[in-house]
CSV table of C-alpha atoms and ligand atoms in Angstrom, one decimal:
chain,number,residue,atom,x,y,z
A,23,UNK,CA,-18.8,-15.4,4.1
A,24,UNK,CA,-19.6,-13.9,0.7
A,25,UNK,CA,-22.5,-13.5,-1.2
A,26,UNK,CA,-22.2,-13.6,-5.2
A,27,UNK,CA,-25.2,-12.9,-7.3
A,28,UNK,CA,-26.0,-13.6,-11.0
A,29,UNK,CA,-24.9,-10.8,-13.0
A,30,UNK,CA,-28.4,-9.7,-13.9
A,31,UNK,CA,-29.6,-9.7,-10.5
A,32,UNK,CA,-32.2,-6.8,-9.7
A,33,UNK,CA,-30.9,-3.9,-6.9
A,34,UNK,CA,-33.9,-4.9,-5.0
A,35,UNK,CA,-32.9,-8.2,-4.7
A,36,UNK,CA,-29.6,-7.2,-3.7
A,37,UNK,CA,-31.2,-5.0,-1.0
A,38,UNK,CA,-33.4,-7.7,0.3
A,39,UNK,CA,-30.1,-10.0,0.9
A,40,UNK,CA,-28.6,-6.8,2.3
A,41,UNK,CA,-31.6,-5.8,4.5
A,42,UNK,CA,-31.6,-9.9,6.0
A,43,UNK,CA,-27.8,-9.5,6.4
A,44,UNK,CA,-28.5,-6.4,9.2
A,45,UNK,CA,-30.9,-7.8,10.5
A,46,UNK,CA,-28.6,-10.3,11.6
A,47,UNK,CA,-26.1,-8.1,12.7
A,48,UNK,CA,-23.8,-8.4,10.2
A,49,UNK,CA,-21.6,-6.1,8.1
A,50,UNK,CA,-21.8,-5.9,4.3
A,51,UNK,CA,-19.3,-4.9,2.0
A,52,UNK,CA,-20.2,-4.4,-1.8
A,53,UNK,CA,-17.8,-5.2,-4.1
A,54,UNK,CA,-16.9,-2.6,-6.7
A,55,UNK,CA,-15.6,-2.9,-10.2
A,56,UNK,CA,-16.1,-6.8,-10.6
A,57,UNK,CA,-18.6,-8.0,-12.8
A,58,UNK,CA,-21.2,-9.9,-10.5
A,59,UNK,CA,-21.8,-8.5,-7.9
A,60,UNK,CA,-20.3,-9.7,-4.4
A,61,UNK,CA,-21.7,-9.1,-0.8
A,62,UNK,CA,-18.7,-9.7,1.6
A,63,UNK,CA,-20.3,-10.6,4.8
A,64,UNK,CA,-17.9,-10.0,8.2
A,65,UNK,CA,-18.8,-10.7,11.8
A,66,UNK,CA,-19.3,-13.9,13.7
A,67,UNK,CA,-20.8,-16.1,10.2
A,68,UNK,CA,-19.4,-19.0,11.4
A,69,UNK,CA,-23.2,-20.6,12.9
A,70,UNK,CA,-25.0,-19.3,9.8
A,71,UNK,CA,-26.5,-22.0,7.6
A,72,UNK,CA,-25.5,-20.7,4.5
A,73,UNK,CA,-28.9,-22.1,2.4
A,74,UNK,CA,-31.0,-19.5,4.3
A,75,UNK,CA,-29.3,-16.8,1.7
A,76,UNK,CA,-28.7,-19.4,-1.1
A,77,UNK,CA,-32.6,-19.5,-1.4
A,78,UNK,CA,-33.2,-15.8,-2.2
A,79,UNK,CA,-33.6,-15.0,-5.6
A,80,UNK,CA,-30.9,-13.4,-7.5
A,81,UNK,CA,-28.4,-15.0,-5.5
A,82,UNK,CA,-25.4,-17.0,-7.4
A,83,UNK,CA,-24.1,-18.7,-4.8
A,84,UNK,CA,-23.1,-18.3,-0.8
A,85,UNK,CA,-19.5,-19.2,-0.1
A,86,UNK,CA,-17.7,-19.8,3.8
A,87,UNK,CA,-14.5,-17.7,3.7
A,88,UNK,CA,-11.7,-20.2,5.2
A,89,UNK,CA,-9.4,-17.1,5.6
A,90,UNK,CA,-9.6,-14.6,9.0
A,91,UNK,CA,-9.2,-11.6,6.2
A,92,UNK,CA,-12.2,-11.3,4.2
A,93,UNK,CA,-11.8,-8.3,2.4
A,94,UNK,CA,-8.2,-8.4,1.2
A,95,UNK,CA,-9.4,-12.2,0.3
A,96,UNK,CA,-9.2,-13.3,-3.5
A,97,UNK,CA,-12.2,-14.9,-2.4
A,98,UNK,CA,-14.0,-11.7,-2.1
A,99,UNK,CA,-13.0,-10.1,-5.5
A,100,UNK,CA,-11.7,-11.8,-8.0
A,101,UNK,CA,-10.2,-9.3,-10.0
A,102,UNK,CA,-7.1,-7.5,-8.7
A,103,UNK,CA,-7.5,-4.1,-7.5
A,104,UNK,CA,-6.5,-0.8,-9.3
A,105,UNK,CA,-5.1,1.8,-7.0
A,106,UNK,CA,-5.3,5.5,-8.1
A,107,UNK,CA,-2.6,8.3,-6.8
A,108,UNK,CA,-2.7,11.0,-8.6
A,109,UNK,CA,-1.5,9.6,-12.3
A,110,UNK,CA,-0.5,6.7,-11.2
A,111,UNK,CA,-2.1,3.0,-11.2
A,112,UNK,CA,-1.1,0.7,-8.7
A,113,UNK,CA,-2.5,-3.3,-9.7
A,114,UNK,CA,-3.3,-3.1,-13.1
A,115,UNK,CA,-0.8,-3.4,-16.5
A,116,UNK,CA,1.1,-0.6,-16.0
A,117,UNK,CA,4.1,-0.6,-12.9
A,118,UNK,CA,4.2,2.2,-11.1
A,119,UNK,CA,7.8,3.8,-8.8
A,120,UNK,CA,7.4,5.5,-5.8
A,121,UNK,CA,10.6,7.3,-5.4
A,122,UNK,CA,12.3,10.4,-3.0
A,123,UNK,CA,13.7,11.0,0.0
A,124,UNK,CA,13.8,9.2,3.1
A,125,UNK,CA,13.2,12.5,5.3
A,126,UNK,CA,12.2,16.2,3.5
A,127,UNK,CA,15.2,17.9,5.1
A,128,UNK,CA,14.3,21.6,3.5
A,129,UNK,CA,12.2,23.3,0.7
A,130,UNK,CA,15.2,23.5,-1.5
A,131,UNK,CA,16.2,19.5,-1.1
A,132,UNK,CA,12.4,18.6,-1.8
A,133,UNK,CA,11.6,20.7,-4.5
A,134,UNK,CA,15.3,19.5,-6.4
A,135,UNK,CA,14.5,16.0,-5.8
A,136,UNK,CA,11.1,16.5,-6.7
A,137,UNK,CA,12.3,17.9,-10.3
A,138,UNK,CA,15.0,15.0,-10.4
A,139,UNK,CA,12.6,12.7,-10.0
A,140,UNK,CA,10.0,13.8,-12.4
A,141,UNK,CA,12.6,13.7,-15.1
A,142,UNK,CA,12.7,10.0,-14.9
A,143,UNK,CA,8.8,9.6,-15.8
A,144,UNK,CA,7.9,9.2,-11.7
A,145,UNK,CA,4.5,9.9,-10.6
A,146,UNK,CA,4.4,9.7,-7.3
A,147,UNK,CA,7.3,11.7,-4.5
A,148,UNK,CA,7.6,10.1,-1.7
A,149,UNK,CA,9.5,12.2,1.4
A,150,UNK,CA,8.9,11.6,5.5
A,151,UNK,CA,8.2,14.0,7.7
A,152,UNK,CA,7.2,12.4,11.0
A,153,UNK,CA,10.6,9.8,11.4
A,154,UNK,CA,10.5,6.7,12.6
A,155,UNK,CA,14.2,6.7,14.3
A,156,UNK,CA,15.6,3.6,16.7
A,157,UNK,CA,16.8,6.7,18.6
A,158,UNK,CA,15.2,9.8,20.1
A,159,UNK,CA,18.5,11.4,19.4
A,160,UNK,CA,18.3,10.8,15.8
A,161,UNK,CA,16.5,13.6,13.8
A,162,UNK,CA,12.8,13.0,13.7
A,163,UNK,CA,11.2,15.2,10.8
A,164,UNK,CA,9.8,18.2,9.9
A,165,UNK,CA,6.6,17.2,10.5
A,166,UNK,CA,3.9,19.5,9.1
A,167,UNK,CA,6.1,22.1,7.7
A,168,UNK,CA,7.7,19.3,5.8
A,169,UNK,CA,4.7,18.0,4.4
A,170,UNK,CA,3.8,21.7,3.4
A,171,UNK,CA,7.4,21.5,1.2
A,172,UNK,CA,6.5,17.6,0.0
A,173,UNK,CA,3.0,19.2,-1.5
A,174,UNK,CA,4.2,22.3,-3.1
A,175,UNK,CA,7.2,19.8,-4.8
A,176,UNK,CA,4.7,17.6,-6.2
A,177,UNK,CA,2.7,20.8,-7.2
A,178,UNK,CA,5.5,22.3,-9.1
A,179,UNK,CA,6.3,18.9,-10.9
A,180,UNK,CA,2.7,17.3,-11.1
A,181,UNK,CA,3.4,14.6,-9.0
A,182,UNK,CA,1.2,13.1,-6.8
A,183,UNK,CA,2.9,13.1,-3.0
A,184,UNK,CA,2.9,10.2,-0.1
A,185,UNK,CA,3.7,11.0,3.5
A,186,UNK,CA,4.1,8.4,6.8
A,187,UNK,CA,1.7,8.8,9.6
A,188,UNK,CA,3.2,7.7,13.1
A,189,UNK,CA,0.3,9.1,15.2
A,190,UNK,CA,-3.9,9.3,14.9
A,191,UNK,CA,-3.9,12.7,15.8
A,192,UNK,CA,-1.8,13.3,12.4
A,193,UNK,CA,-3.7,12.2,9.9
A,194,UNK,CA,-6.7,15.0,9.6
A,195,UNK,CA,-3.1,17.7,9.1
A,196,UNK,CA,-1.9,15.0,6.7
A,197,UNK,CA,-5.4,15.2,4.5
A,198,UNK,CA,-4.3,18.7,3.6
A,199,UNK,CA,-1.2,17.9,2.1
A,200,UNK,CA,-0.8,14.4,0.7
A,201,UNK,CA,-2.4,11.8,-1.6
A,202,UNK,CA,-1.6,8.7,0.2
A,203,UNK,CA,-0.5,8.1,3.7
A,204,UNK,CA,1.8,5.3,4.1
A,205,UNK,CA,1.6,3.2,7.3
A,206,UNK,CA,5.5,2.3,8.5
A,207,UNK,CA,6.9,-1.2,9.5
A,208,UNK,CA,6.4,-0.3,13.0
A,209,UNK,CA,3.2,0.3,12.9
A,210,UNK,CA,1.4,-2.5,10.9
A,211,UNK,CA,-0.2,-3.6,13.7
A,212,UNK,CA,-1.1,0.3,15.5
A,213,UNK,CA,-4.8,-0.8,15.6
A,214,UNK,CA,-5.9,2.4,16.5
A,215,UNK,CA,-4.1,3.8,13.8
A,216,UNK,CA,-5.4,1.4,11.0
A,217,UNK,CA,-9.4,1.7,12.0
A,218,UNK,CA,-9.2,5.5,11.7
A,219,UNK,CA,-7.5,4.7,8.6
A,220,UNK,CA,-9.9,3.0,7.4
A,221,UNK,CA,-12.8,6.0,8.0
A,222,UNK,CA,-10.9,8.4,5.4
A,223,UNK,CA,-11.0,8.6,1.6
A,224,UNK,CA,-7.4,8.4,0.4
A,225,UNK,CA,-5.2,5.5,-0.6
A,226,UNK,CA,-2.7,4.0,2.1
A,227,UNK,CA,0.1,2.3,1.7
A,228,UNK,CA,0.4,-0.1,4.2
A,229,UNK,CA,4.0,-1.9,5.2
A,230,UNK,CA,4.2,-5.1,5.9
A,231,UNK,CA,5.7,-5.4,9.8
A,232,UNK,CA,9.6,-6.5,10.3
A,233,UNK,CA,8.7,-9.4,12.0
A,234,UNK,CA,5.3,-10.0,10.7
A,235,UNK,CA,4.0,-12.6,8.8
A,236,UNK,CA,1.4,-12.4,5.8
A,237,UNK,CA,-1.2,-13.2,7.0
A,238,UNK,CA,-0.6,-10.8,9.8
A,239,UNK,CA,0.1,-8.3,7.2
A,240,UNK,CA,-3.5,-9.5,4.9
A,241,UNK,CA,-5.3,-8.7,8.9
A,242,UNK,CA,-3.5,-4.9,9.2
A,243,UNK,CA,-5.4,-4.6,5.6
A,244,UNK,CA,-8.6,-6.0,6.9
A,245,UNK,CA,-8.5,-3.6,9.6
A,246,UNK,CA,-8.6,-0.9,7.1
A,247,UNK,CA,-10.9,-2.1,4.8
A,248,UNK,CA,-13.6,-2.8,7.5
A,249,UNK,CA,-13.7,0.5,8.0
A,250,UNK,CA,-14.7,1.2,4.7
A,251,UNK,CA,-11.1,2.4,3.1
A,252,UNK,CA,-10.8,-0.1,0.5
A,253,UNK,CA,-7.4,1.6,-1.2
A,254,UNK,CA,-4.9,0.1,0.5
A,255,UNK,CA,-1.3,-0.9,-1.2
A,256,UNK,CA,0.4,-4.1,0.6
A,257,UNK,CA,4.2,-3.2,0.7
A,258,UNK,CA,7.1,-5.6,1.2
A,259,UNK,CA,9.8,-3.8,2.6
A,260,UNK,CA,12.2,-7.1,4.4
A,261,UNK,CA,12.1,-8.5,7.4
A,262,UNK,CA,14.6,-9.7,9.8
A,263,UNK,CA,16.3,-12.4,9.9
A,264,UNK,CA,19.4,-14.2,10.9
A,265,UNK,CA,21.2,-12.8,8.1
A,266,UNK,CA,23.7,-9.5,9.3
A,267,UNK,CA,25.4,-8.3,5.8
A,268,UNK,CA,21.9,-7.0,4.9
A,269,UNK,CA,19.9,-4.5,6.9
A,270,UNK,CA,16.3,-6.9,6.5
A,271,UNK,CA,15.8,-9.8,4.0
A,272,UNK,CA,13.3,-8.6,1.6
A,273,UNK,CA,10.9,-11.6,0.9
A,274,UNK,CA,10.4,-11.6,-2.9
A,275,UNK,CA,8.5,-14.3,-2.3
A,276,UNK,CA,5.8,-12.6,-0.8
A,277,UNK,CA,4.7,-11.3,-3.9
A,278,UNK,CA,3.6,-13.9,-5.6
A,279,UNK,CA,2.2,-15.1,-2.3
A,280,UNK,CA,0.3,-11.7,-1.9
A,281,UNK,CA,-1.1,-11.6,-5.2
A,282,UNK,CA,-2.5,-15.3,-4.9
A,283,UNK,CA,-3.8,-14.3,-1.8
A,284,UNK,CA,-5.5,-11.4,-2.1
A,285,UNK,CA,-6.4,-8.7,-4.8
A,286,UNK,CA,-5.0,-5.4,-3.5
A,287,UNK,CA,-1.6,-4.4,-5.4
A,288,UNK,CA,1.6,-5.4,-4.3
A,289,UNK,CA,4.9,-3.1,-4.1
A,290,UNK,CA,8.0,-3.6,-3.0
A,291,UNK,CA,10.8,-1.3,-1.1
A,292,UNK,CA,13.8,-2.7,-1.9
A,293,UNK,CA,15.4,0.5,-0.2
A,294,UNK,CA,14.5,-0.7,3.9
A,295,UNK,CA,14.2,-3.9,2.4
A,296,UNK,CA,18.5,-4.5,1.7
A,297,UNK,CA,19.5,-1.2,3.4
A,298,UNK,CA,22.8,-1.0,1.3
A,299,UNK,CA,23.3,0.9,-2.0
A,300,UNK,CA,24.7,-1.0,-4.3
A,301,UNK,CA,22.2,-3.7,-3.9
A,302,UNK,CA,18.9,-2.2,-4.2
A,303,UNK,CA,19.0,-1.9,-8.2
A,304,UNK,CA,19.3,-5.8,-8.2
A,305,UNK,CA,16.2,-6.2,-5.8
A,306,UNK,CA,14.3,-3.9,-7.8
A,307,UNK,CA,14.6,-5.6,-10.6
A,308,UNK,CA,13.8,-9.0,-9.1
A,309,UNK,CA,10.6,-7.0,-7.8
A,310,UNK,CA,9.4,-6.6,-11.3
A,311,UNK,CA,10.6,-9.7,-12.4
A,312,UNK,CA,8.5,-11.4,-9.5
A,313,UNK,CA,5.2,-9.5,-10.1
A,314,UNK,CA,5.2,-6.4,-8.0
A,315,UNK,CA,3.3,-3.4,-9.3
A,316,UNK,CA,5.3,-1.0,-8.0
A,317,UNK,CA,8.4,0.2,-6.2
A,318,UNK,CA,8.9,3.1,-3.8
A,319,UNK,CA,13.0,4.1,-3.8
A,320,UNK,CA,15.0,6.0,-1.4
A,321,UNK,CA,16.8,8.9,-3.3
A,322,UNK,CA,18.8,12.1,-2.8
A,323,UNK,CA,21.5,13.9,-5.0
A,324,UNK,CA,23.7,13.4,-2.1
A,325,UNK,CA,23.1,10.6,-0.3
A,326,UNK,CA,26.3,11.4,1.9
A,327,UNK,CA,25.1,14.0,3.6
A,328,UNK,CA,21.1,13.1,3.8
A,329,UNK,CA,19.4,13.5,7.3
A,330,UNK,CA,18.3,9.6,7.0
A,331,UNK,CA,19.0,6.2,5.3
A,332,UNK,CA,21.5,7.5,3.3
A,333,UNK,CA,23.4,4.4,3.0
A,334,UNK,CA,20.5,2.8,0.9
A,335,UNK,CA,19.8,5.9,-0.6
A,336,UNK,CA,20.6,5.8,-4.7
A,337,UNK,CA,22.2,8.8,-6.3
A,338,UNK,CA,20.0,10.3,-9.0
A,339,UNK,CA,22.5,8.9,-11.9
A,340,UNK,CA,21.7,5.5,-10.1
A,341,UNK,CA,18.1,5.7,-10.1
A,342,UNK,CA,17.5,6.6,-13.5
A,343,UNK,CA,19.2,4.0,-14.9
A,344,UNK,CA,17.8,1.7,-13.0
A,345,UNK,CA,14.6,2.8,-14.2
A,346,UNK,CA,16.0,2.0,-17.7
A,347,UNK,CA,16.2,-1.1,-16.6
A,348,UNK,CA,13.3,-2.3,-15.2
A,349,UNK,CA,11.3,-1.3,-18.6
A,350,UNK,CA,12.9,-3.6,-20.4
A,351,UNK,CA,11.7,-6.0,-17.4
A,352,UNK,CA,8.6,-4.9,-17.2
A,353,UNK,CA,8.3,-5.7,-20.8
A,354,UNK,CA,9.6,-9.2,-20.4
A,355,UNK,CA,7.1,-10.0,-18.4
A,356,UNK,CA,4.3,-8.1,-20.4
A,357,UNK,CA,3.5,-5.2,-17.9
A,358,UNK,CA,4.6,-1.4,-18.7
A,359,UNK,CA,6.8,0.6,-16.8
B,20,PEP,C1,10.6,5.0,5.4
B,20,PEP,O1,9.8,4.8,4.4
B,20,PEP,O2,11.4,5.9,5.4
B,20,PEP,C2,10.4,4.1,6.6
B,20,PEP,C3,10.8,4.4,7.8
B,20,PEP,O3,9.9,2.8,6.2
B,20,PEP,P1,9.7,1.5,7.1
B,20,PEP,O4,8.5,1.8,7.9
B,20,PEP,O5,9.5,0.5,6.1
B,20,PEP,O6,11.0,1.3,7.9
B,21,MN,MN1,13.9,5.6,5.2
């Protein structure tokens, strides 16, 4: 259930509705940066008669929330979301990349990328250091020491750095070193992970799940918003299907779903999302084409030998063009890149 009050309405009267709302039992959310102000209203609403708020004064109008995700609902804030890391926007005009390794391998291979990168106009550096591999065999990071080499790259090249978390208990170390945590496939739906997610100040960039759906994806975002986190960038990065000459399918459709849906940005990963070279450049550009306000690319100058992905990996040569490219999209379809 929401709450929307008359654009003139009085802080008092906001805090009366507020006050009633607790009483209750209920949690409130205000919304920020829209231009009435909205009350989002989560817990059990569903036995509230909705004239016993429409009554006080100040109040626009009361309105049921069909959806399970109330806070990643359009219906909740109407105007998309702008999400800040470092220099970079993420939801408004302008299209931000993500781009970097898939693992940080050493100091020397982060910092080189890191310059590479920077070169191209990209903000934000992306490198893991706590893997997600299908097998304990395969190498699994650098963990903190990595993250140490991720910040000090983006220090030396003024970029603004993002980092996966696998477990809780790695996210207070994170804080030290990153500006955005990003939540992996396989663990959209760690709970645990999400709600202390959702108690910290700092963006998160959340992956949709390989086998998840949207709405499942929208509820991983609720999760983190309920706790009081509301920076949280929805990623596509594929999913599986019966298809087998791609790694995942990504869904270019769920961009324009996403963006109907709800009002937090929208990237893709066309990296994970093909999982073979020569055809992430043609997803990325159907990204922008389709809406997204971002990217985040796998790169290396030698993809050959990385520690990770490197079959999806783009040689440096390959991403900058493609970043060539997708400004004259972006321009097509009146956004800046
Ligand atoms: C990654 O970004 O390197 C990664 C493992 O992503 P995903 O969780 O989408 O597989
Ligand atoms: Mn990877």
């Amino acid at each position: 259930m929401i709450v929307v009050f008359n654009e003139n309405a009085t802080d008092k009267q906001i805090q009366k509705v507020t006050e009633k709302l607790y009483d209750k039992g209920f949690d409130v959310h205000r919304s920020t940066g829209t231009a009435q102000i909205v009350l989002g209203v989560v817990g059990d609403t569903g036995t509230v008669d909705i004239r016993d708020y429409e009554v006080f004064e100040g109040v626009h109008e009361v309105i049921r929330i069909s959806e399970p995700y109330k806070l990643a609902s359009r219906s909740f804030k109407k105007e998309d979301t702008i999400v800040k890391v470092g220099k970079a926007t993420f939801g408004g005009k302008q299209i931000s990349m993500i781009a970097g390794p898939c693992s940080i391998e050493s100091r020397e291979q982060i910092k080189k990328i890191a310059r590479m990168m920077k070169k191209t106009g990209t903000k934000v550096l992306r490198g893991g250091a706590y893997k997600p591999r299908t097998s304990p065999y395969a190498f699994q990071g650098m963990g903190e020491e990595g993250l140490k080499y991720l910040r000090e790259a983006g220090d030396m090249n003024d970029m603004a750095v993002v980092s996966e978390v696998m477990d809780r208990m790695d996210i207070i170390p994170a804080l030290k070193y990153v500006d955005m945590i990003q939540v992996g496939a396989r663990n959209m739906q760690n709970f645990a992970l999400l709600k202390e997610l959702g108690k910290i100040d700092l963006p998160i960039l959340l992956k949709r799940g390989m086998s998840a759906t949207l709405q499942e994806l929208l509820m991983a975002a609720e999760y983190i918003m309920a706790g009081g986190n509301h920076q949280v960038i929805l990623c596509e990065r594929g999913i599986r299907t019966f298809e087998n000459y791609t790694r995942n399918t990504l869904d270019i459709s769920a961009i324009p779903v996403l963006k109907k849906l709800s009002h937090l940005p929208v990237i893709t990963d066309p990296s994970h999302g093909i999982g073979i070279r020569d055809k992430v450049a043609p997803m990325a550009r159907a990204s922008v084409a389709a809406g997204a306000d971002g990217l985040i690319i796998e790169t290396h100058y030698d993809p050959e030998k990385a520690f990770s992905d490197g079959a999806q990996t783009l040689y440096i040569k390959q991403y900058e063009e493609l970043v060539k490219e997708l400004k004259i999209i972006a321009t097509a379809v009146k956004r800046t890149l």
